PDB file of C-alpha atoms in Angstrom:
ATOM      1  CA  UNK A   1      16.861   3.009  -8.143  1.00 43.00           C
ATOM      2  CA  UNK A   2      14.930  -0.472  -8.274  1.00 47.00           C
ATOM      3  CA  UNK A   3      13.546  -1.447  -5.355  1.00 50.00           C
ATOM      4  CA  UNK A   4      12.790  -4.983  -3.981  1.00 51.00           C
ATOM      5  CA  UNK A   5       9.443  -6.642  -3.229  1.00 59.00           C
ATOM      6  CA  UNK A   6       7.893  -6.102  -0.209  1.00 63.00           C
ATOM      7  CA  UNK A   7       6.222  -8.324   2.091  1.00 73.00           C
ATOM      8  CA  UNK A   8       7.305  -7.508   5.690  1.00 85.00           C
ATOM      9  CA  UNK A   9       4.925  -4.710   6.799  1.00 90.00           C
ATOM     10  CA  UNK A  10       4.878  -3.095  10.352  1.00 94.00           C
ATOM     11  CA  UNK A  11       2.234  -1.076  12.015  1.00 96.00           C
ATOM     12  CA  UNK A  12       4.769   1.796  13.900  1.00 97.00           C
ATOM     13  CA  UNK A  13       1.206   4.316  14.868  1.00 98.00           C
ATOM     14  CA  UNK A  14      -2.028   3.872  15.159  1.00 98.00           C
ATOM     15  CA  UNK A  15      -5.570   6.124  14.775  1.00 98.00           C
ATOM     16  CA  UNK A  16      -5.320   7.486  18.286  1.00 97.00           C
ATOM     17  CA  UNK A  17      -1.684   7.985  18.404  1.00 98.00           C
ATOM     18  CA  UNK A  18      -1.989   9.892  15.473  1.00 98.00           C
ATOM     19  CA  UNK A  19      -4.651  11.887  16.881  1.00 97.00           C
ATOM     20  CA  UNK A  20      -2.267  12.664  19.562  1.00 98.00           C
ATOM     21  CA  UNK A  21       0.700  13.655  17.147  1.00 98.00           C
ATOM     22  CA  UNK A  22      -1.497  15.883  15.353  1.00 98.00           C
ATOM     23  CA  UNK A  23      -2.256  17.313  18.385  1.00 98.00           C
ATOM     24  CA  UNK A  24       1.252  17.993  18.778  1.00 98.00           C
ATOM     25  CA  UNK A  25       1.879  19.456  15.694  1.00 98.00           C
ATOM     26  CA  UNK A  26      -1.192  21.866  16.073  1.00 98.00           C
ATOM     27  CA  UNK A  27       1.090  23.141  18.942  1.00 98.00           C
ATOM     28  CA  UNK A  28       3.951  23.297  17.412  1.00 98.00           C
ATOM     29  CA  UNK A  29       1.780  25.410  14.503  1.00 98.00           C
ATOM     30  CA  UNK A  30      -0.099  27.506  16.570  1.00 97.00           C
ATOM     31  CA  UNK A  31       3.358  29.037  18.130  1.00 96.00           C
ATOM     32  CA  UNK A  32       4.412  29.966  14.638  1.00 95.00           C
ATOM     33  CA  UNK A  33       1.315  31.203  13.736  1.00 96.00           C
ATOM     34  CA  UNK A  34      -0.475  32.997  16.402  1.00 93.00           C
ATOM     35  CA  UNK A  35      -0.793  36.501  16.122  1.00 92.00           C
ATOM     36  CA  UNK A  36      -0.759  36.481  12.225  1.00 94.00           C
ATOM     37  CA  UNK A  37      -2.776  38.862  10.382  1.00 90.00           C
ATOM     38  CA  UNK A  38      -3.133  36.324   7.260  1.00 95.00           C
ATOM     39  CA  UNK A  39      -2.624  32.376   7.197  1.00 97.00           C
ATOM     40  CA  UNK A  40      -2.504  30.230   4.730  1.00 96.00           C
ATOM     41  CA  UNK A  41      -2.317  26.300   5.131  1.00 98.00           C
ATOM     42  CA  UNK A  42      -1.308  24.298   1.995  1.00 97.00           C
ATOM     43  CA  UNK A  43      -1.684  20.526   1.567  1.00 97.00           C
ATOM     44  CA  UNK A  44       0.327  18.948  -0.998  1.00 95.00           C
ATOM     45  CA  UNK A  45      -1.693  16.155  -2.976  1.00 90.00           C
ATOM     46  CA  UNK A  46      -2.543  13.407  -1.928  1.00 87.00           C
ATOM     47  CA  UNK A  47      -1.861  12.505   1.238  1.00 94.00           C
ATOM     48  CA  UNK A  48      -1.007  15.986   2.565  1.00 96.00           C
ATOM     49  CA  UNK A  49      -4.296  17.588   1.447  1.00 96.00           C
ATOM     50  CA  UNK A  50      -6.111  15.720   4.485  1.00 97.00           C
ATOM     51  CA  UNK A  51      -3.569  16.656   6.842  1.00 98.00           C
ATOM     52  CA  UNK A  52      -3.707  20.107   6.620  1.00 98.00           C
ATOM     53  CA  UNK A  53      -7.479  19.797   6.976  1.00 98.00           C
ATOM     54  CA  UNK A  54      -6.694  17.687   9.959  1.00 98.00           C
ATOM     55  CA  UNK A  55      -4.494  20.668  11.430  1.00 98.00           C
ATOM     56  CA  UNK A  56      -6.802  23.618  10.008  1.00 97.00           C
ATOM     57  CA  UNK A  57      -9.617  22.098  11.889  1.00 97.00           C
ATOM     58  CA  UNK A  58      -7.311  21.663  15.330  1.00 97.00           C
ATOM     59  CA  UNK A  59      -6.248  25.568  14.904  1.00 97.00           C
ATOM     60  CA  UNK A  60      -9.333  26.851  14.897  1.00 96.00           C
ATOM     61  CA  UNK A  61     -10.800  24.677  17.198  1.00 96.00           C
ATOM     62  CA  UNK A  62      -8.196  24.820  19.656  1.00 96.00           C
ATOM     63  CA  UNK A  63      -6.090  27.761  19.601  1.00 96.00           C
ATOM     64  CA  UNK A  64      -9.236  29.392  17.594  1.00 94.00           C
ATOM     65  CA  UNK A  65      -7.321  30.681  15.082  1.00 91.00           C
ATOM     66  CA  UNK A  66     -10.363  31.502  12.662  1.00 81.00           C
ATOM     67  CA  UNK A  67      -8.542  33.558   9.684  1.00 86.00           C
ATOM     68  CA  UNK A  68      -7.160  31.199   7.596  1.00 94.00           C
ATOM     69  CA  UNK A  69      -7.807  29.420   4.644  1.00 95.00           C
ATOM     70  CA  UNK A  70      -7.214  26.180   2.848  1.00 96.00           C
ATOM     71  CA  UNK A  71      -5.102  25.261  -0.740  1.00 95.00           C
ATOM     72  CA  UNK A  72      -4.070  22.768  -1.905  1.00 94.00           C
ATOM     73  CA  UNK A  73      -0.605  21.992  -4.740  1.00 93.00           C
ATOM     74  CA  UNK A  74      -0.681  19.216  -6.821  1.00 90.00           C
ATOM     75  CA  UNK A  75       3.042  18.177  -6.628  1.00 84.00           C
ATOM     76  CA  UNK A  76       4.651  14.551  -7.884  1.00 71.00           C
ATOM     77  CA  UNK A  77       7.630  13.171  -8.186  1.00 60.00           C
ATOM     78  CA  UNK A  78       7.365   9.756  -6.565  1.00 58.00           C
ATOM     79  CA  UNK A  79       5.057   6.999  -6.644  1.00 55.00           C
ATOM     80  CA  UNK A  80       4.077   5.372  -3.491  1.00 53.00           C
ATOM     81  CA  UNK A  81       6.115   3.088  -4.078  1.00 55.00           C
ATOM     82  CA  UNK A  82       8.999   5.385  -4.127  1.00 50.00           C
ATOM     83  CA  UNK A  83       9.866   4.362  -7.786  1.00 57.00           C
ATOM     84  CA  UNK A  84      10.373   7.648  -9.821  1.00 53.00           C
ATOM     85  CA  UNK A  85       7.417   9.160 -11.971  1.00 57.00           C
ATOM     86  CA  UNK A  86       9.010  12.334 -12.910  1.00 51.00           C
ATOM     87  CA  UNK A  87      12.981  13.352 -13.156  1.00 62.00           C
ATOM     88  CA  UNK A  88      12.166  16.829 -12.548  1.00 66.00           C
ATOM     89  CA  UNK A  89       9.376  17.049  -9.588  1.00 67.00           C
ATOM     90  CA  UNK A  90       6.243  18.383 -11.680  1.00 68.00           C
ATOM     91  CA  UNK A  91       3.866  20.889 -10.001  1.00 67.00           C
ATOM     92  CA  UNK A  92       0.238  21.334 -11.889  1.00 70.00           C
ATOM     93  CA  UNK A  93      -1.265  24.974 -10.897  1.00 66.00           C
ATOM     94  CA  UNK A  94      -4.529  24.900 -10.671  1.00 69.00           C
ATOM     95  CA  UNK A  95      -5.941  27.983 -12.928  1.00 75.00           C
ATOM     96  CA  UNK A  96      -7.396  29.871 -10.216  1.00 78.00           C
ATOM     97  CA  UNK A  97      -4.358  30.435  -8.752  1.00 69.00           C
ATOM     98  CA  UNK A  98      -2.629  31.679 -11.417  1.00 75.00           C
ATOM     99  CA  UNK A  99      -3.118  35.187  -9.712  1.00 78.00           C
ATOM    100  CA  UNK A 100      -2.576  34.411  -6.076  1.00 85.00           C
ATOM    101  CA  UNK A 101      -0.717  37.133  -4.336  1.00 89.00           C
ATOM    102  CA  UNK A 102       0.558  35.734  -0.509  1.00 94.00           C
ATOM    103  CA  UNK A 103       1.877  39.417   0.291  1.00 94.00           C
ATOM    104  CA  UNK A 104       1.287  39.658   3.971  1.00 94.00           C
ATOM    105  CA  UNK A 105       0.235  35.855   4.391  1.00 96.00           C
ATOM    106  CA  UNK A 106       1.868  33.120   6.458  1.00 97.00           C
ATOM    107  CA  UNK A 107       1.937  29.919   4.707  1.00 97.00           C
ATOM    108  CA  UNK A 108       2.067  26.907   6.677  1.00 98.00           C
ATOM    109  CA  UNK A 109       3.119  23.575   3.808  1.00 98.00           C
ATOM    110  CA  UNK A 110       1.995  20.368   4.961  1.00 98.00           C
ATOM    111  CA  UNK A 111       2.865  16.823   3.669  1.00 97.00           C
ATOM    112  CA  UNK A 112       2.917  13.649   4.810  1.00 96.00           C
ATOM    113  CA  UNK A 113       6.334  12.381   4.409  1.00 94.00           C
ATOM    114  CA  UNK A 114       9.678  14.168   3.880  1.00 93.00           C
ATOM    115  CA  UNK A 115      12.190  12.091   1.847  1.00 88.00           C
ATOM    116  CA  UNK A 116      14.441  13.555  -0.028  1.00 86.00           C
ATOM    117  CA  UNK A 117      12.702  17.046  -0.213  1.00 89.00           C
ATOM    118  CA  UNK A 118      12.186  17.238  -3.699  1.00 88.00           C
ATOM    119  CA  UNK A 119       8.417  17.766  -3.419  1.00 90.00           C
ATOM    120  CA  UNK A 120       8.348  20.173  -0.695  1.00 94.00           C
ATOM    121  CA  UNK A 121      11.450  22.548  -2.005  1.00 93.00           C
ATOM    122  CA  UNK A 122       9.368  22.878  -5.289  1.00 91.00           C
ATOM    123  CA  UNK A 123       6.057  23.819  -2.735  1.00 94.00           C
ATOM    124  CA  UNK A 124       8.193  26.580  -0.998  1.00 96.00           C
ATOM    125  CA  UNK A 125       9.955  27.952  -4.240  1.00 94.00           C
ATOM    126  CA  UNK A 126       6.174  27.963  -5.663  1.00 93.00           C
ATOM    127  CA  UNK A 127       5.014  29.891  -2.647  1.00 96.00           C
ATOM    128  CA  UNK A 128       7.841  31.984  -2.692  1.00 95.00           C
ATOM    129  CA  UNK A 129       7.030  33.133  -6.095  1.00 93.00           C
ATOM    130  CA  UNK A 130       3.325  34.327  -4.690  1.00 94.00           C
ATOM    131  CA  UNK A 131       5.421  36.861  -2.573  1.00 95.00           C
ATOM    132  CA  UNK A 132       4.607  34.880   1.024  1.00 96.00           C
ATOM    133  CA  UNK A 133       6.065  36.777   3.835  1.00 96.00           C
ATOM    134  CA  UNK A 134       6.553  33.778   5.573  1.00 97.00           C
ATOM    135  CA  UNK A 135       6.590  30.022   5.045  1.00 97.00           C
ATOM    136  CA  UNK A 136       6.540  27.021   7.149  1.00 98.00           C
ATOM    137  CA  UNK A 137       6.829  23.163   6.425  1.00 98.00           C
ATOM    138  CA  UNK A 138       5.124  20.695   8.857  1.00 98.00           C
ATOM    139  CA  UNK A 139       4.998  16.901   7.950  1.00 98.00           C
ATOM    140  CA  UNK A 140       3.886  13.646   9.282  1.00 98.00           C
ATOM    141  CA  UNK A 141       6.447  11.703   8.887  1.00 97.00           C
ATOM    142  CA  UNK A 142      10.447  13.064   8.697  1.00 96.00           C
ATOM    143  CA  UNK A 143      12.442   9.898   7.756  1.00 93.00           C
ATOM    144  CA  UNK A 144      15.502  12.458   7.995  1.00 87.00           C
ATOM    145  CA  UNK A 145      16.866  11.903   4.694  1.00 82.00           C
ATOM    146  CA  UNK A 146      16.516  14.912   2.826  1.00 82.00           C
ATOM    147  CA  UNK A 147      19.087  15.986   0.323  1.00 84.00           C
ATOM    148  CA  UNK A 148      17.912  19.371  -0.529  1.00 84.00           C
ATOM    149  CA  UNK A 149      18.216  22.482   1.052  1.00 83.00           C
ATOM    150  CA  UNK A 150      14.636  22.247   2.747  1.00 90.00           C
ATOM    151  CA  UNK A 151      14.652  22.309   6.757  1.00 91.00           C
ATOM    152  CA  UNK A 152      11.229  20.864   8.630  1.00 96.00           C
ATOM    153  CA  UNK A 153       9.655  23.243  10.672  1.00 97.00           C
ATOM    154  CA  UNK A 154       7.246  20.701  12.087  1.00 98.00           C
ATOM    155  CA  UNK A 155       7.743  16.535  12.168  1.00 97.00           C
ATOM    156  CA  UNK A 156       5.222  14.968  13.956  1.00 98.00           C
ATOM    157  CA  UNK A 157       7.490  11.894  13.832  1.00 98.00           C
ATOM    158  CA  UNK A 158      11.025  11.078  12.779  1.00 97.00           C
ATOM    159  CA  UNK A 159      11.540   7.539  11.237  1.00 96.00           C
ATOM    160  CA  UNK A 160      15.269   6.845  10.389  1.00 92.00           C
ATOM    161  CA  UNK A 161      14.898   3.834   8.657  1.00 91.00           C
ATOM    162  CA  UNK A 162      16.929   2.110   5.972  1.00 88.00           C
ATOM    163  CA  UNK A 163      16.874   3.709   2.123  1.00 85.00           C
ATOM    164  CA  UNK A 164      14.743   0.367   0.890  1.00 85.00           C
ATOM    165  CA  UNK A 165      11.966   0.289   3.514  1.00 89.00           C
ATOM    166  CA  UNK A 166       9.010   2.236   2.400  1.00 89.00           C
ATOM    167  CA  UNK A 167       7.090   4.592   5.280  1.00 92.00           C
ATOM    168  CA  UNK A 168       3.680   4.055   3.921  1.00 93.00           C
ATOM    169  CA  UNK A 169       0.732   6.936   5.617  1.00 95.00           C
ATOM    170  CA  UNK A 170      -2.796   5.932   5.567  1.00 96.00           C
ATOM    171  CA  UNK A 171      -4.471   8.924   5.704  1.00 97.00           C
ATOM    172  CA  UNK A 172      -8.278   9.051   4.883  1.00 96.00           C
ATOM    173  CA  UNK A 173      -9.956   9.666   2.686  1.00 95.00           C
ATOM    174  CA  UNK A 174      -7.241   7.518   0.494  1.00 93.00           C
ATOM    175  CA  UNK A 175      -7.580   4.574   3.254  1.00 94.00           C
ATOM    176  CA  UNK A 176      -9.850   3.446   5.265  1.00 95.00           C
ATOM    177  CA  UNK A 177      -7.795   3.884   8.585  1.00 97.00           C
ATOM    178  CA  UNK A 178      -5.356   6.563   9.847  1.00 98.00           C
ATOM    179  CA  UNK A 179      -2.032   4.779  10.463  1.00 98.00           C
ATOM    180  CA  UNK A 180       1.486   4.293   9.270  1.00 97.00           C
ATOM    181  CA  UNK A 181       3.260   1.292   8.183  1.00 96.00           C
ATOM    182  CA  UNK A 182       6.775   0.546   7.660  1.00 95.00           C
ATOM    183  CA  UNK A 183       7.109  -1.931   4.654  1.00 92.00           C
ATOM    184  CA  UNK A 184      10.700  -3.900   4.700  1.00 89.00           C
ATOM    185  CA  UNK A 185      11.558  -6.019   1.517  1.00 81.00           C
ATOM    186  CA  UNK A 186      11.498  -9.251   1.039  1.00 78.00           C
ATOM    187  CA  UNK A 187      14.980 -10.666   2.105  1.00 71.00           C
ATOM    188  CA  UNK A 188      15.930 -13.987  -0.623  1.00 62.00           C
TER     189      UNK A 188
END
């Protein structure tokens, strides 16, 4: 699919509405997740690497849930851009967790915009493979397009917007500012 140029860009959220969704989606974790003997939250490079941080630190801070750790998948099959990089969405294991074992662990995946699914289906069947009793999928963004079988546990926002805009997170420490933009192309 060839996209057009873009010019047209919208800012939809700001820093400290942000702050505020990822309040929300804290929530929205902490329900799934309290009272779990093992947790697990997994950020999907780039973008969703920070936000998991960004959701680790609100668990334990405010719904002190202290037992869990931090990993992150490197996972690509789109370009920002949303031109295609890879046909087949291409997942690099990192070598020290070649041996993971999830047994007993709830995993909590977290991206920052759902698509079409591709990435995060090939984070679950990944995870799934570890043995993970259970797993959940939280995102930023849901522009409620997904083709694949993949549900979203969490959105902190839904964006149904038109197949050639472009939902563009700014998520540091990629960007300067924490905010999302809606890019629109340019219209000859």
């Amino acid at each position: 699919m060839e996209f057009p140029p873009y010019g047209n860009r919208t800012c939809l959220y700001q820093t400290t509405q942000l702050d505020a969704v990822l309040d929300q989606m804290a929530w929205q974790a902490a329900g799934f997740l309290t009272a779990k003997e093992r947790i697990m939250i997994v950020g999907i490079l780039r973008r969703g690497a920070p936000l998991a941080e960004l959701l680790h630190e609100r668990l334990m801070r405010d719904f002190k849930l202290a037992k869990m750790d931090l990993m992150n998948l490197q996972i690509k099959r789109y370009a920002d851009d949303l031109t295609l990089l890879y046909p087949e969405t291409k997942l690099t294991e990192n070598k020290k967790h070649t041996a993971l074992d999830l047994a007993d662990t709830t995993v909590l995946v977290v991206d920052d915009v759902m698509y079409r699914g591709h990435s995060m289906l090939r984070a679950v069947e990944y995870l799934a493979r570890k043995q993970a009793a259970e797993i959940r999928t939280a995102v930023l963004v849901d522009r409620g397009a997904n083709k694949l079988p993949i549900r979203v546990d969490i959105a902190g926002v839904r964006l149904d917007v038109a197949p050639t805009d472009i939902i563009e997170c700014n998520v540091p420490p990629y960007e300067a500012e924490f905010k999302i933009d809606l890019l629109k192309p340019i219209i000859n």
